[in-house]
mmCIF file of C-alpha atoms and ligand atoms in Angstrom:
data_model
loop_
_atom_site.group_PDB
_atom_site.id
_atom_site.type_symbol
_atom_site.label_atom_id
_atom_site.label_comp_id
_atom_site.label_asym_id
_atom_site.label_seq_id
_atom_site.Cartn_x
_atom_site.Cartn_y
_atom_site.Cartn_z
ATOM 1 C CA MET A 1026 3.442 -0.515 -13.618
ATOM 2 C CA GLN A 1027 7.144 0.031 -13.975
ATOM 3 C CA SER A 1028 7.893 3.664 -13.387
ATOM 4 C CA GLU A 1029 10.279 5.918 -15.188
ATOM 5 C CA ALA A 1030 13.841 4.753 -14.909
ATOM 6 C CA LYS A 1031 14.999 7.558 -12.620
ATOM 7 C CA SER A 1032 13.297 9.256 -9.712
ATOM 8 C CA GLU A 1033 13.902 12.865 -8.706
ATOM 9 C CA ALA A 1034 14.497 12.297 -5.021
ATOM 10 C CA THR A 1035 16.925 9.403 -5.292
ATOM 11 C CA SER A 1036 19.267 8.091 -7.929
ATOM 12 C CA ARG A 1037 17.490 4.748 -7.849
ATOM 13 C CA ASP A 1038 15.980 2.979 -10.784
ATOM 14 C CA CYS A 1039 13.604 0.058 -10.887
ATOM 15 C CA GLY A 1040 16.264 -2.342 -12.134
ATOM 16 C CA ASP A 1041 14.951 -5.889 -12.065
ATOM 17 C CA CYS A 1042 11.800 -4.932 -10.149
ATOM 18 C CA THR A 1043 8.446 -5.042 -11.912
ATOM 19 C CA LEU A 1044 6.229 -5.783 -8.906
ATOM 20 C CA CYS A 1045 3.962 -2.750 -9.290
ATOM 21 C CA CYS A 1046 3.005 -4.119 -12.725
ATOM 22 C CA LYS A 1047 1.446 -6.992 -10.771
ATOM 23 C CA VAL A 1048 -0.020 -5.515 -7.595
ATOM 24 C CA MET A 1049 -1.426 -2.221 -8.867
ATOM 25 C CA ALA A 1050 -4.628 -1.867 -10.869
ATOM 26 C CA ILE A 1051 -4.257 0.074 -14.138
ATOM 27 C CA GLU A 1052 -7.536 1.652 -15.060
ATOM 28 C CA ALA A 1053 -6.471 2.643 -18.584
ATOM 29 C CA LEU A 1054 -5.698 -0.989 -19.390
ATOM 30 C CA GLY A 1055 -8.575 -2.524 -17.442
ATOM 31 C CA LYS A 1056 -5.918 -4.393 -15.496
ATOM 32 C CA PRO A 1057 -7.039 -5.548 -12.049
ATOM 33 C CA ALA A 1058 -4.811 -5.428 -9.018
ATOM 34 C CA ASN A 1059 -2.782 -8.531 -8.221
ATOM 35 C CA ALA A 1060 -2.482 -9.880 -11.755
ATOM 36 C CA TRP A 1061 0.466 -9.379 -14.051
ATOM 37 C CA CYS A 1062 -0.046 -6.779 -16.739
ATOM 38 C CA ALA A 1063 -0.105 -8.437 -20.152
ATOM 39 C CA HIS A 1064 2.674 -6.054 -21.220
ATOM 40 C CA CYS A 1065 4.991 -6.879 -18.333
ATOM 41 C CA GLN A 1066 8.032 -9.033 -18.763
ATOM 42 C CA PRO A 1067 8.559 -9.893 -15.097
ATOM 43 C CA LYS A 1068 12.009 -8.873 -13.810
ATOM 44 C CA HIS A 1069 12.792 -7.242 -17.155
ATOM 45 C CA GLY A 1070 10.344 -4.422 -17.785
ATOM 46 C CA CYS A 1071 7.527 -3.121 -19.886
ATOM 47 C CA SER A 1072 7.163 -4.236 -23.491
ATOM 48 C CA ILE A 1073 5.296 -0.993 -24.330
ATOM 49 C CA TYR A 1074 7.480 1.301 -22.238
ATOM 50 C CA ALA A 1075 7.421 4.220 -24.691
ATOM 51 C CA ASP A 1076 3.639 3.971 -25.021
ATOM 52 C CA ARG A 1077 2.653 2.969 -21.479
ATOM 53 C CA PRO A 1078 -0.373 4.728 -19.949
ATOM 54 C CA ALA A 1079 -0.028 7.998 -18.074
ATOM 55 C CA GLU A 1080 -0.746 6.338 -14.724
ATOM 56 C CA CYS A 1081 2.229 4.035 -15.294
ATOM 57 C CA ARG A 1082 4.449 6.995 -16.196
ATOM 58 C CA ALA A 1083 3.418 8.849 -13.072
ATOM 59 C CA PHE A 1084 3.777 6.004 -10.617
ATOM 60 C CA ARG A 1085 6.679 5.832 -8.203
ATOM 61 C CA CYS A 1086 6.625 3.513 -5.251
ATOM 62 C CA LEU A 1087 7.940 4.820 -1.945
ATOM 63 C CA TRP A 1088 11.133 2.812 -2.133
ATOM 64 C CA LEU A 1089 11.986 4.452 -5.431
ATOM 65 C CA VAL A 1090 11.662 7.993 -4.085
ATOM 66 C CA ASN A 1091 12.591 7.682 -0.422
ATOM 67 C CA GLY A 1092 16.262 7.224 0.273
ATOM 68 C CA LEU A 1093 15.516 6.403 3.927
ATOM 69 C CA LEU A 1094 14.253 3.005 2.793
ATOM 70 C CA ASP A 1095 17.296 0.876 2.132
ATOM 71 C CA ASP A 1096 17.571 -1.903 -0.431
ATOM 72 C CA GLN A 1097 15.828 -4.409 1.838
ATOM 73 C CA TRP A 1098 12.674 -2.462 1.018
ATOM 74 C CA LYS A 1099 13.053 -2.775 -2.715
ATOM 75 C CA PRO A 1100 9.727 -4.326 -3.761
ATOM 76 C CA ALA A 1101 11.346 -7.158 -5.711
ATOM 77 C CA LYS A 1102 13.094 -8.226 -2.506
ATOM 78 C CA ALA A 1103 10.501 -7.272 0.118
ATOM 79 C CA LYS A 1104 7.607 -8.785 -1.871
ATOM 80 C CA PHE A 1105 5.373 -5.788 -1.299
ATOM 81 C CA VAL A 1106 5.035 -2.338 -2.804
ATOM 82 C CA LEU A 1107 4.864 0.699 -0.533
ATOM 83 C CA THR A 1108 2.545 3.492 -1.643
ATOM 84 C CA THR A 1109 0.873 6.485 -0.034
ATOM 85 C CA SER A 1110 -2.734 7.627 -0.003
ATOM 86 C CA ASP A 1111 -4.545 10.653 1.425
ATOM 87 C CA ASP A 1112 -4.804 8.710 4.682
ATOM 88 C CA GLY A 1113 -1.316 7.350 5.075
ATOM 89 C CA ILE A 1114 0.917 4.469 4.031
ATOM 90 C CA GLU A 1115 -0.161 1.350 2.176
ATOM 91 C CA VAL A 1116 1.748 -1.920 2.053
ATOM 92 C CA ARG A 1117 0.535 -3.685 -1.075
ATOM 93 C CA CYS A 1118 1.482 -7.330 -0.828
ATOM 94 C CA ASP A 1119 2.489 -9.608 -3.665
ATOM 95 C CA PRO A 1120 -0.352 -12.177 -3.502
ATOM 96 C CA GLY A 1121 2.240 -14.939 -3.751
ATOM 97 C CA PHE A 1122 3.817 -13.727 -0.492
ATOM 98 C CA PRO A 1123 0.951 -12.425 1.642
ATOM 99 C CA ASP A 1124 2.899 -12.585 4.914
ATOM 100 C CA ALA A 1125 6.225 -11.162 3.723
ATOM 101 C CA TRP A 1126 5.544 -7.932 5.620
ATOM 102 C CA ARG A 1127 5.531 -9.870 8.891
ATOM 103 C CA LYS A 1128 9.184 -10.825 8.496
ATOM 104 C CA ALA A 1129 12.102 -8.932 10.017
ATOM 105 C CA PRO A 1130 12.883 -6.117 9.634
ATOM 106 C CA TYR A 1131 9.599 -5.152 8.068
ATOM 107 C CA GLN A 1132 6.905 -5.758 10.673
ATOM 108 C CA SER A 1133 8.615 -3.891 13.502
ATOM 109 C CA GLU A 1134 9.423 -0.942 11.245
ATOM 110 C CA ILE A 1135 5.873 -0.858 9.882
ATOM 111 C CA ARG A 1136 4.652 -0.809 13.508
ATOM 112 C CA GLU A 1137 6.956 2.168 14.166
ATOM 113 C CA TRP A 1138 5.327 3.989 11.263
ATOM 114 C CA ALA A 1139 1.915 3.237 12.746
ATOM 115 C CA MET A 1140 3.011 4.470 16.168
ATOM 116 C CA SER A 1141 4.352 7.770 14.908
ATOM 117 C CA GLY A 1142 1.480 8.023 12.433
ATOM 118 C CA GLU A 1143 -1.162 7.891 15.161
ATOM 119 C CA GLU A 1144 0.069 11.245 16.455
ATOM 120 C CA HIS A 1145 -0.719 12.788 13.077
ATOM 121 C CA ASP A 1146 -3.840 10.812 12.104
ATOM 122 C CA VAL A 1147 -1.857 8.798 9.565
ATOM 123 C CA THR A 1148 -2.972 5.208 8.997
ATOM 124 C CA VAL A 1149 -0.885 2.225 7.959
ATOM 125 C CA LEU A 1150 -2.730 -0.426 5.956
ATOM 126 C CA ILE A 1151 -1.609 -3.851 4.785
ATOM 127 C CA ILE A 1152 -3.394 -4.627 1.521
ATOM 128 C CA ASN A 1153 -3.568 -8.320 0.692
ATOM 129 C CA GLY A 1154 -5.928 -8.528 -2.270
ATOM 130 C CA PRO A 1155 -9.342 -7.501 -0.944
ATOM 131 C CA ARG A 1156 -8.261 -8.192 2.644
ATOM 132 C CA ILE A 1157 -7.045 -5.241 4.651
ATOM 133 C CA ILE A 1158 -5.201 -5.141 7.956
ATOM 134 C CA LEU A 1159 -4.943 -1.894 9.898
ATOM 135 C CA VAL A 1160 -1.666 -1.730 11.813
ATOM 136 C CA THR A 1161 -1.744 0.319 14.995
ATOM 137 C CA ARG A 1162 0.528 1.026 17.934
ATOM 138 C CA GLU A 1163 -0.706 -1.947 19.956
ATOM 139 C CA ARG A 1164 -2.257 -4.452 17.592
ATOM 140 C CA ASP A 1165 -3.297 -5.307 14.083
ATOM 141 C CA PHE A 1166 -6.966 -5.135 13.110
ATOM 142 C CA ASP A 1167 -7.750 -7.714 10.453
ATOM 143 C CA LEU A 1168 -10.698 -6.057 8.725
ATOM 144 C CA GLY A 1169 -11.331 -8.806 6.199
ATOM 145 C CA HIS A 1170 -12.675 -7.923 2.777
ATOM 146 C CA VAL A 1171 -12.877 -4.163 2.322
ATOM 147 C CA GLY A 1172 -14.509 -3.170 -0.958
ATOM 148 C CA PRO A 1173 -14.536 0.164 -2.766
ATOM 149 C CA ASP A 1174 -17.927 1.008 -1.230
ATOM 150 C CA HIS A 1175 -16.617 0.370 2.274
ATOM 151 C CA ARG A 1176 -14.964 2.717 4.715
ATOM 152 C CA ILE A 1177 -12.743 1.955 7.689
ATOM 153 C CA VAL A 1178 -13.906 3.600 10.890
ATOM 154 C CA ARG A 1179 -11.404 3.899 13.713
ATOM 155 C CA GLU A 1180 -12.418 4.379 17.325
ATOM 156 C CA LEU A 1181 -9.943 6.620 19.111
ATOM 157 C CA GLU A 1182 -9.033 7.340 22.703
ATOM 158 C CA GLY A 1183 -7.004 10.480 22.263
ATOM 159 C CA THR A 1184 -4.773 9.565 19.347
ATOM 160 C CA ARG A 1185 -4.736 5.855 20.289
ATOM 161 C CA VAL A 1186 -6.743 3.512 18.061
ATOM 162 C CA VAL A 1187 -8.786 1.198 20.298
ATOM 163 C CA ASN A 1188 -11.060 -0.371 17.682
ATOM 164 C CA ALA A 1189 -11.629 -0.457 13.950
ATOM 165 C CA THR A 1190 -14.641 -1.562 11.941
ATOM 166 C CA VAL A 1191 -15.741 -1.582 8.314
ATOM 167 C CA VAL A 1192 -18.998 0.076 7.285
ATOM 168 C CA ARG A 1193 -20.700 0.827 4.023
ATOM 169 C CA ALA A 1194 -20.011 4.348 2.776
ATOM 170 C CA SER A 1195 -23.768 4.902 2.326
ATOM 171 C CA ASP A 1196 -24.438 3.986 5.979
ATOM 172 C CA LEU A 1197 -21.702 6.366 7.071
ATOM 173 C CA ALA A 1198 -23.271 9.169 5.037
ATOM 174 C CA LYS A 1199 -26.706 8.460 6.574
ATOM 175 C CA ALA A 1200 -25.256 8.520 10.101
ATOM 176 C CA SER A 1201 -23.517 11.809 9.324
ATOM 177 C CA ASP A 1202 -26.802 13.307 8.041
ATOM 178 C CA LEU A 1203 -28.606 12.213 11.232
ATOM 179 C CA ASP A 1204 -25.871 13.786 13.363
ATOM 180 C CA GLN A 1205 -26.402 17.097 11.594
ATOM 181 C CA GLU A 1206 -30.179 17.120 12.095
HETATM 182 S S1 LIG B 2305 1.826 -0.983 -19.255
HETATM 183 FE FE1 LIG B 2305 3.953 -1.414 -18.753
HETATM 184 S S2 LIG B 2305 4.427 -0.101 -16.996
HETATM 185 FE FE2 LIG B 2305 2.181 -0.221 -17.162
HETATM 186 S S3 LIG B 2305 1.555 -1.956 -15.848
HETATM 187 FE FE3 LIG B 2305 1.836 -2.771 -17.896
HETATM 188 S S4 LIG B 2305 3.958 -3.506 -17.934
HETATM 189 FE FE4 LIG B 2305 3.759 -2.110 -16.203
HETATM 190 S S1 LIG B 2306 7.464 -1.365 -7.473
HETATM 191 FE FE1 LIG B 2306 8.751 0.482 -7.378
HETATM 192 S S2 LIG B 2306 10.827 -0.225 -7.856
HETATM 193 FE FE2 LIG B 2306 9.408 -1.837 -8.470
HETATM 194 S S3 LIG B 2306 9.033 -1.440 -10.660
HETATM 195 FE FE3 LIG B 2306 7.426 -0.409 -9.503
HETATM 196 S S4 LIG B 2306 8.138 1.695 -9.167
HETATM 197 FE FE4 LIG B 2306 9.900 0.442 -9.770
#
């Protein structure tokens, strides 16, 4: 999902990067995550740029908008796309390079984000297809396949994450109802 050529916060443009057109799902096109968009010309751009869907127009990865991330973090080089969610930071891996985030300088920096994030209830997730890894101050929790009807539940001691599990959203809602009775 190649974004607009210029971002507001930096003078960067996507250049030869088209990785979001592979890793992101595009609802308007029925395009699943982790498959090239039929309109993408990898490393060149979008063949329907003027008519691309609104979600493509709106998308900006973190590297594009955050000047604190240097060119090592450009998705085409890093082999992952950084995005944000309501919960925190997401590292969306190119399925061809599922362990790229573990390489220097990425893994240690991602751990730093997790460490500072814990103070503010911000999570850092590695998204490798359906497999999700929660990065925390002390360790990584490999949560396996996390589907859209699943939720990640963290067990905290203070702000420190000591455990993480995956539960069905419906079970979580039932437990919440019982707590309120
Ligand atoms: S429509 Fe264009 S910008 Fe959107 S995902 Fe496909 S190639 Fe990328
Ligand atoms: S991943 Fe980021 S830099 Fe790469 S094409 Fe998408 S918005 Fe542009």
